[in-house]
Coordinates of N, CA and C in Angstrom, one line a residue:
Chain A
X1486 N 43.1 -28.3 26.9 CA 42.4 -27.5 27.9 C 41.1 -28.1 28.3
X1487 N 40.5 -27.5 29.3 CA 39.2 -28.0 29.8 C 38.1 -27.7 28.8
X1488 N 37.2 -28.6 28.7 CA 36.1 -28.4 27.8 C 34.8 -28.8 28.4
X1489 N 33.7 -28.0 28.1 CA 32.4 -28.3 28.5 C 31.6 -28.8 27.3
X1490 N 30.9 -29.9 27.5 CA 30.0 -30.4 26.5 C 28.6 -30.0 26.9
X1491 N 28.0 -29.1 26.1 CA 26.6 -28.7 26.4 C 25.7 -29.3 25.4
X1492 N 24.6 -29.8 25.9 CA 23.6 -30.4 25.0 C 22.2 -30.2 25.5
X1493 N 21.2 -30.2 24.6 CA 21.4 -30.3 23.2 C 21.9 -28.9 22.6
X1494 N 22.3 -29.0 21.3 CA 22.7 -27.7 20.7 C 21.5 -26.8 20.5
X1495 N 20.4 -27.4 20.1 CA 19.2 -26.6 19.9 C 18.0 -27.4 20.3
X1496 N 16.9 -26.6 20.6 CA 15.6 -27.3 21.0 C 14.5 -26.4 20.4
X1497 N 13.5 -27.2 19.9 CA 12.3 -26.5 19.4 C 11.1 -27.1 20.2
X1498 N 10.5 -26.3 20.9 CA 9.4 -26.8 21.8 C 8.1 -25.9 21.7
X1499 N 7.0 -26.5 22.2 CA 5.8 -25.7 22.2 C 5.7 -25.0 23.5
X1500 N 5.0 -23.8 23.5 CA 4.8 -23.1 24.7 C 4.1 -24.0 25.7
X1501 N 4.5 -23.9 26.9 CA 3.9 -24.7 28.0 C 4.7 -25.9 28.3
X1502 N 5.6 -26.3 27.4 CA 6.4 -27.5 27.7 C 7.6 -27.2 28.7
X1503 N 8.0 -28.3 29.3 CA 9.2 -28.2 30.1 C 10.5 -28.4 29.3
X1504 N 11.6 -27.8 29.7 CA 12.8 -27.9 28.9 C 13.9 -28.4 29.9
X1505 N 14.8 -29.2 29.4 CA 16.0 -29.6 30.2 C 17.2 -29.6 29.3
X1506 N 18.3 -29.0 29.8 CA 19.6 -29.0 29.1 C 20.7 -29.2 30.1
X1507 N 21.8 -29.7 29.6 CA 22.9 -30.0 30.6 C 24.3 -29.8 30.0
X1508 N 25.2 -29.8 31.0 CA 26.6 -29.6 30.6 C 27.4 -30.7 31.4
X1509 N 28.4 -31.3 30.7 CA 29.2 -32.3 31.3 C 30.7 -32.0 30.9
X1510 N 31.5 -32.5 31.8 CA 33.0 -32.3 31.6 C 33.7 -33.5 32.2
X1511 N 34.9 -33.7 31.7 CA 35.7 -34.8 32.3 C 36.5 -34.2 33.5
X1512 N 36.4 -32.9 33.7 CA 37.1 -32.2 34.8 C 36.1 -32.0 36.0
X1513 N 36.6 -31.9 37.2 CA 35.8 -31.6 38.3 C 35.7 -30.1 38.5
X1514 N 34.5 -29.5 38.6 CA 34.3 -28.1 38.8 C 33.8 -27.8 40.2
X1515 N 34.2 -26.6 40.7 CA 33.7 -26.1 42.0 C 32.7 -25.0 41.9
X1516 N 32.4 -24.6 40.7 CA 31.4 -23.6 40.4 C 30.7 -23.8 39.1
X1517 N 29.4 -23.7 39.1 CA 28.7 -23.7 37.8 C 27.8 -22.5 37.7
X1518 N 27.8 -21.9 36.5 CA 27.0 -20.7 36.3 C 26.1 -20.9 35.0
X1519 N 24.9 -20.5 35.1 CA 24.0 -20.6 33.9 C 23.6 -19.2 33.5
X1520 N 23.7 -19.0 32.1 CA 23.4 -17.7 31.6 C 22.4 -17.8 30.4
X1521 N 21.7 -16.7 30.2 CA 20.8 -16.6 29.0 C 21.2 -15.4 28.2
X1522 N 21.3 -15.6 26.9 CA 21.6 -14.5 26.0 C 20.6 -14.3 24.9
X1523 N 20.0 -13.1 24.9 CA 19.1 -12.8 23.8 C 19.9 -12.3 22.6
X1524 N 19.3 -12.4 21.4 CA 20.1 -12.0 20.2 C 20.6 -10.6 20.3
X1525 N 21.9 -10.4 20.0 CA 22.5 -9.1 20.0 C 22.8 -8.5 21.4
X1526 N 22.6 -9.3 22.4 CA 22.8 -8.7 23.8 C 23.8 -9.5 24.5
X1527 N 24.2 -9.0 25.7 CA 25.2 -9.8 26.5 C 24.4 -10.8 27.3
X1528 N 25.1 -11.9 27.7 CA 24.5 -12.9 28.6 C 24.1 -12.3 29.9
X1529 N 23.0 -12.9 30.4 CA 22.5 -12.5 31.8 C 22.6 -13.7 32.7
X1530 N 23.2 -13.5 33.9 CA 23.3 -14.6 34.8 C 21.9 -15.0 35.3
X1531 N 21.7 -16.3 35.3 CA 20.4 -16.9 35.7 C 20.6 -17.5 37.1
X1532 N 21.5 -18.4 37.2 CA 21.7 -19.1 38.5 C 23.2 -19.4 38.7
X1533 N 23.6 -19.4 39.9 CA 25.0 -19.7 40.3 C 24.9 -20.9 41.3
X1534 N 25.8 -21.9 41.1 CA 25.9 -23.0 41.9 C 27.3 -23.2 42.5
X1535 N 27.4 -23.5 43.8 CA 28.7 -23.6 44.4 C 29.0 -24.9 45.1
X1536 N 28.0 -25.7 45.3 CA 28.3 -26.9 46.1 C 27.7 -28.1 45.3
X1537 N 28.4 -29.2 45.4 CA 27.9 -30.5 44.8 C 26.6 -30.9 45.4
X1538 N 25.7 -31.2 44.5 CA 24.3 -31.6 44.9 C 23.4 -30.4 45.1
X1539 N 23.9 -29.2 45.0 CA 23.1 -28.0 45.2 C 22.0 -27.9 44.2
X1540 N 20.8 -27.7 44.6 CA 19.6 -27.5 43.7 C 19.1 -26.1 44.0
X1541 N 19.1 -25.2 42.9 CA 18.7 -23.8 43.1 C 17.6 -23.4 42.1
X1542 N 16.6 -22.7 42.5 CA 15.6 -22.3 41.6 C 15.6 -20.7 41.5
X1543 N 15.1 -20.3 40.4 CA 14.9 -18.9 40.1 C 13.7 -18.8 39.3
X1544 N 12.5 -18.6 39.9 CA 11.3 -18.6 39.2 C 11.0 -20.0 38.6
X1545 N 10.8 -20.0 37.3 CA 10.5 -21.3 36.6 C 11.8 -22.0 36.2
X1546 N 12.9 -21.5 36.6 CA 14.2 -22.1 36.3 C 14.7 -22.9 37.5
X1547 N 15.3 -24.1 37.3 CA 15.9 -24.8 38.3 C 17.2 -25.4 37.8
X1548 N 18.3 -25.3 38.6 CA 19.6 -25.8 38.1 C 20.1 -26.6 39.3
X1549 N 20.9 -27.7 38.9 CA 21.5 -28.5 39.9 C 23.0 -28.7 39.6
X1550 N 23.8 -28.7 40.6 CA 25.2 -29.0 40.6 C 25.3 -30.5 40.8
X1551 N 25.9 -31.2 39.8 CA 25.9 -32.7 39.9 C 26.8 -33.2 41.0
X1552 N 26.4 -34.3 41.6 CA 27.1 -34.9 42.7 C 28.5 -35.2 42.4
X1553 N 28.8 -35.7 41.2 CA 30.1 -36.0 40.7 C 31.0 -34.7 40.5
X1554 N 30.3 -33.6 40.5 CA 31.0 -32.3 40.3 C 31.4 -32.1 38.8
X1555 N 31.0 -33.0 37.9 CA 31.4 -33.0 36.5 C 30.3 -32.6 35.6
X1556 N 29.1 -32.3 36.2 CA 28.0 -31.9 35.4 C 27.0 -31.0 36.1
X1557 N 26.1 -30.4 35.3 CA 25.1 -29.5 35.8 C 24.0 -29.5 34.8
X1558 N 22.7 -29.4 35.3 CA 21.6 -29.3 34.4 C 20.8 -28.0 34.7
X1559 N 20.1 -27.6 33.7 CA 19.1 -26.5 33.9 C 17.8 -26.9 33.3
X1560 N 16.7 -26.7 34.1 CA 15.4 -27.0 33.7 C 14.6 -25.7 33.7
X1561 N 13.7 -25.6 32.7 CA 12.8 -24.5 32.6 C 11.4 -25.2 32.5
X1562 N 10.5 -24.8 33.4 CA 9.2 -25.3 33.5 C 8.2 -24.4 32.8
X1563 N 7.2 -25.0 32.2 CA 6.1 -24.2 31.6 C 6.6 -23.1 30.7
X1564 N 7.4 -23.4 29.7 CA 8.0 -22.4 28.8 C 7.1 -21.4 28.2
X1565 N 7.6 -20.2 28.1 CA 6.8 -19.1 27.4 C 7.6 -18.5 26.3
X1566 N 7.0 -17.8 25.4 CA 7.8 -17.3 24.2 C 9.0 -16.5 24.6
X1567 N 9.0 -15.8 25.7 CA 10.2 -14.9 26.1 C 11.3 -15.8 26.6
X1568 N 11.2 -17.1 26.7 CA 12.3 -17.9 27.1 C 13.2 -18.2 25.9
X1569 N 12.8 -17.8 24.7 CA 13.7 -17.9 23.5 C 15.0 -17.2 23.7
X1570 N 16.1 -17.9 23.3 CA 17.4 -17.4 23.4 C 18.4 -18.5 23.5
X1571 N 19.6 -18.1 23.8 CA 20.7 -19.1 23.9 C 21.1 -19.2 25.4
X1572 N 21.2 -20.4 25.9 CA 21.5 -20.7 27.2 C 22.9 -21.2 27.3
X1573 N 23.8 -20.6 28.1 CA 25.2 -21.1 28.3 C 25.4 -21.6 29.7
X1574 N 26.2 -22.6 29.8 CA 26.7 -23.0 31.1 C 28.2 -22.5 31.1
X1575 N 28.6 -22.3 32.3 CA 30.1 -22.0 32.5 C 30.5 -22.6 33.8
X1576 N 31.7 -23.2 33.8 CA 32.2 -23.9 34.9 C 33.6 -23.4 35.3
X1577 N 33.9 -23.5 36.5 CA 35.3 -23.2 37.0 C 35.8 -24.2 37.9
X1578 N 37.1 -24.6 37.7 CA 37.7 -25.6 38.5 C 38.3 -25.0 39.8
X1579 N 39.0 -24.0 39.6 CA 39.7 -23.3 40.7 C 40.2 -21.9 40.2
X1580 N 40.6 -21.1 41.1 CA 41.1 -19.8 40.7 C 40.0 -18.8 40.5
X1581 N 40.3 -17.7 39.9 CA 39.3 -16.7 39.7 C 38.5 -16.9 38.4
X1582 N 37.7 -15.9 38.1 CA 36.8 -16.0 36.9 C 37.5 -16.1 35.6
X1583 N 38.8 -15.8 35.6 CA 39.6 -16.0 34.3 C 39.7 -17.5 34.0
X1584 N 39.3 -18.3 34.9 CA 39.4 -19.8 34.7 C 38.0 -20.3 34.3
X1585 N 37.1 -19.5 34.1 CA 35.8 -19.9 33.6 C 35.8 -20.5 32.2
X1586 N 35.2 -21.7 32.1 CA 35.1 -22.3 30.8 C 33.6 -22.3 30.4
X1587 N 33.3 -21.9 29.1 CA 31.9 -21.8 28.7 C 31.6 -23.0 27.8
X1588 N 30.3 -23.4 27.9 CA 29.8 -24.3 26.9 C 29.4 -23.6 25.6
X1589 N 29.1 -24.3 24.6 CA 28.8 -23.6 23.3 C 27.4 -23.1 23.2
X1590 N 26.6 -23.5 24.2 CA 25.2 -22.9 24.2 C 24.2 -23.9 23.7
X1591 N 23.0 -23.7 24.2 CA 21.8 -24.4 23.7 C 20.8 -23.3 23.2
X1592 N 20.5 -23.4 21.9 CA 19.5 -22.4 21.4 C 18.1 -22.9 21.5
X1593 N 17.3 -22.1 22.2 CA 15.9 -22.6 22.5 C 14.9 -21.7 21.7
X1594 N 14.1 -22.4 21.0 CA 13.0 -21.8 20.3 C 11.7 -22.3 20.8
X1595 N 10.8 -21.4 21.2 CA 9.5 -21.7 21.7 C 8.4 -21.3 20.8
X1596 N 7.6 -22.2 20.3 CA 6.5 -22.0 19.4 C 5.3 -21.7 20.2
X1597 N 4.6 -20.5 19.9 CA 3.4 -20.2 20.7 C 2.3 -21.1 20.4
Chain B
X650 N 21.4 3.4 37.6 CA 21.5 1.9 37.7 C 22.9 1.4 37.6
X651 N 23.3 0.4 38.4 CA 24.7 -0.1 38.3 C 24.7 -1.1 37.1
X652 N 25.9 -1.1 36.5 CA 26.0 -2.0 35.3 C 27.3 -1.8 34.6
X653 N 27.3 -2.4 33.4 CA 28.5 -2.4 32.5 C 28.0 -1.8 31.2
X654 N 28.7 -0.8 30.8 CA 28.3 -0.1 29.5 C 29.4 -0.3 28.5
X655 N 29.0 -0.8 27.3 CA 30.0 -1.0 26.2 C 29.6 0.0 25.1
X656 N 30.6 0.5 24.4 CA 30.3 1.3 23.3 C 31.5 1.3 22.3
X657 N 31.2 1.4 21.0 CA 29.8 1.5 20.4 C 29.2 0.2 20.3
X658 N 27.9 0.2 20.1 CA 27.1 -1.1 19.9 C 27.5 -1.8 18.6
X659 N 27.7 -0.9 17.5 CA 28.1 -1.5 16.2 C 29.3 -0.6 15.7
X660 N 30.2 -1.3 15.1 CA 31.4 -0.6 14.6 C 31.9 -1.3 13.4
X661 N 32.2 -0.5 12.4 CA 32.7 -1.0 11.1 C 34.2 -0.5 11.0
X662 N 35.0 -1.4 10.5 CA 36.4 -1.1 10.4 C 36.9 -1.5 9.0
X663 N 37.8 -0.7 8.5 CA 38.5 -1.1 7.2 C 39.7 -1.9 7.6
X664 N 40.1 -2.7 6.7 CA 41.2 -3.6 6.9 C 42.5 -2.6 7.2
X665 N 43.3 -3.0 8.1 CA 44.5 -2.2 8.4 C 44.3 -1.2 9.5
X666 N 43.0 -1.0 9.9 CA 42.8 0.0 11.0 C 42.7 -0.6 12.3
X667 N 43.2 0.2 13.3 CA 43.0 -0.2 14.7 C 41.6 0.4 15.2
X668 N 40.9 -0.3 16.0 CA 39.7 0.3 16.6 C 39.7 0.0 18.1
X669 N 39.1 0.9 18.9 CA 39.0 0.7 20.3 C 37.6 0.6 20.8
X670 N 37.3 -0.5 21.6 CA 36.0 -0.7 22.1 C 36.1 -0.2 23.6
X671 N 35.0 0.5 24.0 CA 35.0 1.0 25.4 C 34.2 0.1 26.3
X672 N 34.6 0.0 27.5 CA 33.9 -0.7 28.6 C 34.1 0.0 29.9
X673 N 32.9 0.4 30.5 CA 32.9 1.1 31.7 C 31.9 0.4 32.7
X674 N 32.4 0.3 33.9 CA 31.5 -0.4 34.9 C 31.4 0.5 36.2
X675 N 30.2 0.5 36.8 CA 30.1 1.3 38.1 C 29.6 0.3 39.2
X676 N 30.0 -0.9 39.0 CA 29.7 -2.0 40.0 C 30.8 -2.1 41.1
X677 N 31.8 -1.3 41.0 CA 32.9 -1.3 42.0 C 33.6 -2.7 42.0
X678 N 33.6 -3.4 40.8 CA 34.3 -4.7 40.7 C 35.8 -4.5 40.4
X679 N 36.6 -5.3 41.0 CA 38.0 -5.2 40.7 C 38.4 -5.8 39.4
X680 N 37.8 -7.0 39.1 CA 38.2 -7.8 37.9 C 37.3 -7.4 36.7
X681 N 37.9 -7.3 35.6 CA 37.2 -7.1 34.3 C 37.8 -8.0 33.2
X682 N 37.0 -8.2 32.2 CA 37.3 -9.2 31.2 C 36.8 -8.8 29.8
X683 N 37.5 -9.3 28.8 CA 37.0 -9.2 27.4 C 36.9 -10.5 26.8
X684 N 35.7 -10.8 26.2 CA 35.5 -12.1 25.6 C 35.2 -11.8 24.1
X685 N 35.5 -12.8 23.3 CA 35.0 -12.8 21.9 C 34.0 -13.9 21.7
X686 N 33.0 -13.6 20.9 CA 31.9 -14.6 20.6 C 31.7 -14.7 19.1
X687 N 31.9 -15.9 18.6 CA 31.6 -16.1 17.2 C 30.4 -17.1 17.1
X688 N 29.7 -17.0 16.0 CA 28.4 -17.8 15.9 C 28.6 -19.3 16.2
X689 N 27.8 -19.8 17.0 CA 27.8 -21.2 17.4 C 29.0 -21.6 18.3
X690 N 29.6 -20.6 18.8 CA 30.8 -20.9 19.7 C 30.5 -20.4 21.1
X691 N 31.3 -21.0 22.0 CA 31.3 -20.4 23.4 C 32.1 -19.2 23.4
X692 N 32.1 -18.6 24.6 CA 32.9 -17.3 24.8 C 34.4 -17.7 25.0
X693 N 35.2 -16.9 24.3 CA 36.7 -17.1 24.4 C 37.3 -15.9 25.0
X694 N 38.1 -16.1 26.0 CA 38.7 -15.0 26.8 C 39.9 -14.4 26.0
X695 N 39.8 -13.0 25.9 CA 40.9 -12.3 25.2 C 41.9 -11.8 26.2
X696 N 41.4 -11.0 27.1 CA 42.3 -10.4 28.2 C 41.5 -10.3 29.4
X697 N 42.2 -10.2 30.6 CA 41.5 -9.9 31.8 C 42.4 -9.1 32.7
X698 N 41.8 -8.4 33.7 CA 42.5 -7.6 34.6 C 41.9 -7.8 36.0
X699 N 42.7 -8.1 36.9 CA 42.2 -8.3 38.3 C 42.4 -7.1 39.2
X700 N 43.1 -6.1 38.7 CA 43.4 -4.9 39.5 C 43.9 -3.8 38.6
X701 N 43.7 -2.6 39.0 CA 44.2 -1.4 38.2 C 45.6 -1.6 37.9
X702 N 46.0 -1.2 36.7 CA 47.4 -1.2 36.2 C 48.0 -2.6 36.0
X703 N 47.1 -3.6 36.0 CA 47.6 -4.9 35.7 C 46.6 -5.7 34.9
X704 N 47.1 -6.4 33.9 CA 46.2 -7.2 33.0 C 47.0 -8.4 32.5
X705 N 46.3 -9.5 32.1 CA 46.9 -10.7 31.7 C 46.2 -11.1 30.4
X706 N 47.0 -11.9 29.6 CA 46.5 -12.4 28.3 C 45.6 -13.6 28.7
X707 N 44.5 -13.7 27.9 CA 43.6 -14.8 27.9 C 44.0 -15.8 26.8
X708 N 43.1 -16.6 26.4 CA 43.3 -17.7 25.4 C 43.6 -17.2 24.0
X709 N 43.1 -16.0 23.6 CA 43.2 -15.6 22.2 C 43.6 -14.1 22.2
X710 N 44.7 -13.7 22.9 CA 45.1 -12.3 23.0 C 45.8 -11.8 21.8
X711 N 46.3 -12.6 20.9 CA 47.1 -12.1 19.7 C 46.2 -11.2 18.9
X712 N 46.8 -10.0 18.6 CA 46.1 -9.0 17.8 C 45.2 -8.1 18.6
X713 N 45.2 -8.2 19.9 CA 44.4 -7.3 20.7 C 45.4 -6.7 21.8
X714 N 44.9 -5.5 22.3 CA 45.6 -4.9 23.4 C 44.6 -4.2 24.3
X715 N 45.0 -4.1 25.6 CA 44.1 -3.5 26.6 C 44.9 -2.5 27.5
X716 N 44.2 -1.8 28.3 CA 44.8 -1.0 29.3 C 43.8 -0.9 30.5
X717 N 44.4 -0.7 31.7 CA 43.5 -0.6 32.9 C 44.0 0.5 33.8
X718 N 43.8 1.7 33.3 CA 44.3 2.9 34.1 C 43.4 3.3 35.2
X719 N 42.1 2.9 35.1 CA 41.1 3.2 36.1 C 40.3 2.0 36.5
X720 N 39.8 1.9 37.7 CA 39.1 0.7 38.1 C 37.8 0.5 37.2
X721 N 37.2 1.7 36.8 CA 36.0 1.6 36.1 C 36.1 1.3 34.6
X722 N 37.3 1.4 34.1 CA 37.4 1.3 32.6 C 38.4 0.3 32.2
X723 N 38.0 -0.4 31.1 CA 38.9 -1.5 30.6 C 38.7 -1.5 29.0
X724 N 39.3 -0.6 28.3 CA 39.1 -0.5 26.9 C 39.9 -1.6 26.1
X725 N 39.4 -2.1 25.0 CA 40.0 -3.1 24.2 C 40.3 -2.5 22.8
X726 N 41.6 -2.6 22.4 CA 41.9 -2.2 21.0 C 42.1 -3.5 20.2
X727 N 41.4 -3.5 19.1 CA 41.6 -4.5 18.1 C 42.5 -4.0 17.0
X728 N 43.7 -4.5 16.9 CA 44.7 -4.0 16.1 C 44.7 -4.6 14.7
X729 N 45.4 -4.0 13.8 CA 45.4 -4.5 12.4 C 46.1 -5.9 12.3
X730 N 46.8 -6.3 13.4 CA 47.4 -7.6 13.5 C 46.4 -8.8 13.7
X731 N 45.2 -8.4 14.1 CA 44.1 -9.4 14.3 C 43.5 -9.7 12.9
X732 N 43.8 -10.9 12.4 CA 43.4 -11.3 11.0 C 42.0 -11.5 10.8
X733 N 41.2 -11.9 11.8 CA 39.8 -12.2 11.6 C 39.0 -11.5 12.7
X734 N 38.9 -10.2 12.7 CA 38.4 -9.4 13.8 C 36.9 -9.3 13.8
X735 N 36.2 -9.7 12.8 CA 34.7 -9.6 12.8 C 34.1 -10.6 13.8
X736 N 33.5 -10.0 14.8 CA 32.9 -10.8 15.9 C 32.1 -10.0 16.8
X737 N 31.5 -10.6 17.8 CA 30.7 -9.9 18.8 C 31.6 -9.9 20.1
X738 N 31.9 -8.7 20.6 CA 32.8 -8.6 21.7 C 32.1 -8.3 23.0
X739 N 32.4 -9.0 24.1 CA 31.7 -8.8 25.3 C 32.7 -8.5 26.4
X740 N 32.3 -7.4 27.2 CA 33.1 -7.0 28.3 C 32.3 -7.5 29.6
X741 N 33.0 -7.9 30.6 CA 32.4 -8.4 31.8 C 33.2 -7.9 33.0
X742 N 32.6 -7.9 34.2 CA 33.3 -7.7 35.4 C 32.7 -8.8 36.4
X743 N 33.5 -9.0 37.4 CA 33.1 -10.1 38.3 C 33.1 -9.7 39.8
X744 N 32.2 -10.4 40.5 CA 32.1 -10.2 42.0 C 33.3 -11.0 42.6
X745 N 33.4 -10.8 43.9 CA 34.5 -11.6 44.6 C 34.2 -13.1 44.6
X746 N 32.9 -13.4 44.5 CA 32.6 -14.9 44.4 C 32.7 -15.4 43.0
X747 N 33.1 -14.6 42.0 CA 33.4 -15.1 40.7 C 32.2 -15.1 39.7
X748 N 31.1 -14.4 40.1 CA 30.0 -14.3 39.1 C 30.3 -13.2 38.2
X749 N 30.2 -13.6 36.9 CA 30.5 -12.6 35.8 C 29.2 -11.9 35.4
X750 N 29.3 -10.6 35.3 CA 28.2 -9.7 34.7 C 28.7 -9.1 33.4
X751 N 27.9 -9.2 32.4 CA 28.3 -8.8 31.1 C 27.7 -7.5 30.7
X752 N 28.4 -6.8 29.8 CA 27.8 -5.6 29.1 C 26.9 -6.1 27.9
X753 N 26.4 -5.2 27.2 CA 25.5 -5.5 26.1 C 26.2 -5.9 24.8
X754 N 27.5 -5.8 24.8 CA 28.2 -6.3 23.6 C 28.5 -5.2 22.6
X755 N 29.5 -5.4 21.8 CA 29.9 -4.5 20.6 C 30.1 -5.4 19.4
X756 N 29.4 -5.1 18.3 CA 29.6 -6.0 17.2 C 30.5 -5.2 16.2
X757 N 31.6 -5.9 15.9 CA 32.7 -5.3 15.0 C 32.6 -6.0 13.7
X758 N 32.5 -5.2 12.6 CA 32.5 -5.8 11.3 C 33.7 -5.2 10.5
X759 N 34.4 -6.0 9.8 CA 35.5 -5.5 9.0 C 35.1 -5.5 7.6
X760 N 35.2 -4.3 6.9 CA 34.7 -4.2 5.6 C 35.8 -4.6 4.6

């Protein structure tokens, strides 16, 4: 089946630093979604991408849909302690949301 | 507020018991989903339903059952046939453009 490789698995950064994480696949996707999950909570949708090359921002977050349609990255600028959590990418090749494939997540720790 | 409500938040089960997790949404979404999350793993699809009175197996449906009698409700039963049921369970619904919105999750522990 399709797989998403999300990296890095974990990151330890200082408050104020910028963060970058990415997801890659051998398959071509037509949708990328990025989620954040706090401990013990459900994932919250951060950014949705629908077109190759699309660059979308949500506050300090920026995500891009790779030109090859096989990858996507998420950047967080000027990190703050509340950015702590697990970030998931999800991609879909075709069909409905039942075809979404999730990465294993990037665990972000921000030291004040 | 519109959203997805899962209950209970925490549930303990003895081996051999069936348990049912509730999921209700007031977002007027047609499609609903159940995912299982284990530590360090991505989300794995258990069952999904695209319309009332219809549902399909996901990647790990064995040992689980669902029903979809109302648009707003999609309960999941973890049966005694599920050999490793301890996990965090997430319910979701999706927009017509395929964006998933999740509930707050239910943590099931088998004693």
